[in-house]
Tab-separated table of C-alpha atoms in Angstrom:
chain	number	residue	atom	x	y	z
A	136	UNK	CA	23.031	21.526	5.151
A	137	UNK	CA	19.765	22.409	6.667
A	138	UNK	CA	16.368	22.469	4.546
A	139	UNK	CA	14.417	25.732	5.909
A	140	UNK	CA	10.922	25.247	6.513
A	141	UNK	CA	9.510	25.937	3.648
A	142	UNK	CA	10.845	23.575	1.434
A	143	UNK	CA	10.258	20.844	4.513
A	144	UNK	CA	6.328	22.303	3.608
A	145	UNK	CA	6.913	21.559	-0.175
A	146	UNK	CA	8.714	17.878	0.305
A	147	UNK	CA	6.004	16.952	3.023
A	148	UNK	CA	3.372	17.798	0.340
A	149	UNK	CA	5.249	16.173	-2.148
A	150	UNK	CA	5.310	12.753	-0.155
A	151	UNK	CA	1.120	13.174	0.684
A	152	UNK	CA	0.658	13.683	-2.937
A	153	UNK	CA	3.106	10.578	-3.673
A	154	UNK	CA	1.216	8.475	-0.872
A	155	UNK	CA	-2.272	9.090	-2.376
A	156	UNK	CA	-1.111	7.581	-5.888
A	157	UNK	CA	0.358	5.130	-4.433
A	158	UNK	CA	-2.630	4.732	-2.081
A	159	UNK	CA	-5.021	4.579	-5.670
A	160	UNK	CA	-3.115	2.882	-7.660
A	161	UNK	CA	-2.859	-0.201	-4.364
A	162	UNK	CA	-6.719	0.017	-4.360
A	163	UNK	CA	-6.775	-0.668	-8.326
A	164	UNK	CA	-4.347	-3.441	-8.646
A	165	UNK	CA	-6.580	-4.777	-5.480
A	166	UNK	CA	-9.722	-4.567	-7.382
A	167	UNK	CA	-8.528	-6.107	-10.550
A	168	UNK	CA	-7.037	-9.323	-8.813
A	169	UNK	CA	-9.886	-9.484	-6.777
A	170	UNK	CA	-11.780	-9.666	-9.794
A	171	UNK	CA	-9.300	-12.088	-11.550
A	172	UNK	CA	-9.919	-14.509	-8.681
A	173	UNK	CA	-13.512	-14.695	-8.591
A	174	UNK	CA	-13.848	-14.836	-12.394
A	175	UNK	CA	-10.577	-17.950	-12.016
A	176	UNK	CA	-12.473	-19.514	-9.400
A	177	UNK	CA	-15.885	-19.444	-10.948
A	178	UNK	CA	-13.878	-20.911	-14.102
A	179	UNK	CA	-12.374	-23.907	-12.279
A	180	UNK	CA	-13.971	-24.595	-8.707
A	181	UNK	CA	-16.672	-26.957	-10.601
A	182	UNK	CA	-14.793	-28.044	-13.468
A	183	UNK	CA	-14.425	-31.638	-13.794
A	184	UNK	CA	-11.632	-31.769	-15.605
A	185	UNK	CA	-9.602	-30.191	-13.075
A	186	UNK	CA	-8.084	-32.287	-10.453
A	187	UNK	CA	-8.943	-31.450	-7.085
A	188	UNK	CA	-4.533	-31.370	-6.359
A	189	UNK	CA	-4.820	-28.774	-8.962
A	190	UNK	CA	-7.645	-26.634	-7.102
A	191	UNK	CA	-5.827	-26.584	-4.039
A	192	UNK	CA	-2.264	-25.227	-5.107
A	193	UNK	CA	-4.341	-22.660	-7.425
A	194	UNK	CA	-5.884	-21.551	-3.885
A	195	UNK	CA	-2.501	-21.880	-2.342
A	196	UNK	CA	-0.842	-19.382	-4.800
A	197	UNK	CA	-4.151	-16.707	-4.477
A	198	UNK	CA	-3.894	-16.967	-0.780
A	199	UNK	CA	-0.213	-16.526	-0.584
A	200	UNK	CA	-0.736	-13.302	-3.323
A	201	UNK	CA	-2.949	-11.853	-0.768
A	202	UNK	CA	-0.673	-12.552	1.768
A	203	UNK	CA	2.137	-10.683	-0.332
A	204	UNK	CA	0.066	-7.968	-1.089
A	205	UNK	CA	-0.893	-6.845	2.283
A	206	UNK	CA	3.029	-6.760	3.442
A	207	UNK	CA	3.993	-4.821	0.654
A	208	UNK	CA	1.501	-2.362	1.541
A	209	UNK	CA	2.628	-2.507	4.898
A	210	UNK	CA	6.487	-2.413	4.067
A	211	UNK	CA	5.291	1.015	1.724
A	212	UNK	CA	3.193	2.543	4.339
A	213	UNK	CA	5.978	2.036	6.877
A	214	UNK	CA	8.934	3.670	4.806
A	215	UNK	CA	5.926	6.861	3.964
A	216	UNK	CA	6.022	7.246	7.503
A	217	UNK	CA	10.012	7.347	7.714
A	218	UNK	CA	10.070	9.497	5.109
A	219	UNK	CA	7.430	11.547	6.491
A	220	UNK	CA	9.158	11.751	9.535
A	221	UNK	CA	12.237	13.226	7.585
A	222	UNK	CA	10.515	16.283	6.265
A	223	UNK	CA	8.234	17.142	9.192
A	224	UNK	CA	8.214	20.666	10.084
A	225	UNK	CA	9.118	21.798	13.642
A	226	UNK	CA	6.146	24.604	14.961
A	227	UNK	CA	8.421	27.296	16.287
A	228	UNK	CA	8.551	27.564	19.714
A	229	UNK	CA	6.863	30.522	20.478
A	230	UNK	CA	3.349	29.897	18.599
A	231	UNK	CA	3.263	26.975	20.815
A	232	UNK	CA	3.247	28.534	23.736
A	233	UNK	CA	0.637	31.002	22.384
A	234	UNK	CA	-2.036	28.405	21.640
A	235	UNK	CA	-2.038	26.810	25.637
């Protein structure tokens, strides 16, 4: 079964519009444990009471959230493309040889 053009249109916009919320709601989630670090670290980094083993597997566990988060948002951005890919509309053939 082949989609015509025109929905390939509609389920290309469909994935842009799903890409930029995902795209938003990545740079929120960013923000907020951005801001949860430097508030935890603030909190703890001069603490006595906190043992300096504890320090370093807190920074361990931030680091390796980081980590995480950056190759999920690869992984997504990847499988947008495939998907992308999918959908993409094919200029007929004879409007591209009009615009050389």
């Amino acid at each position: 079964m082949e989609i015509d053009s025109a929905n390939k249109k509609i389920f290309s916009q469909v994935i842009d519009f799903q890409k930029n919320m995902f795209e938003n709601s990545y740079a929120v989630m960013c923000n907020i444990q951005e801001q949860s670090e430097q508030i935890f670290t603030k909190a703890i980094e001069k603490n006595p009471l906190v043992p300096n083993d504890t320090l370093k597997v807190c920074t361990y566990w931030m680091d390796l959230i980081k980590k995480n988060r950056k190759n999920y948002k690869s992984y997504v951005d990847t499988n947008f493309v495939k998907v992308k890919d999918m959908f993409k509309v094919n200029e007929p053939v004879s409007s591209a040889k009009e615009n050389k």
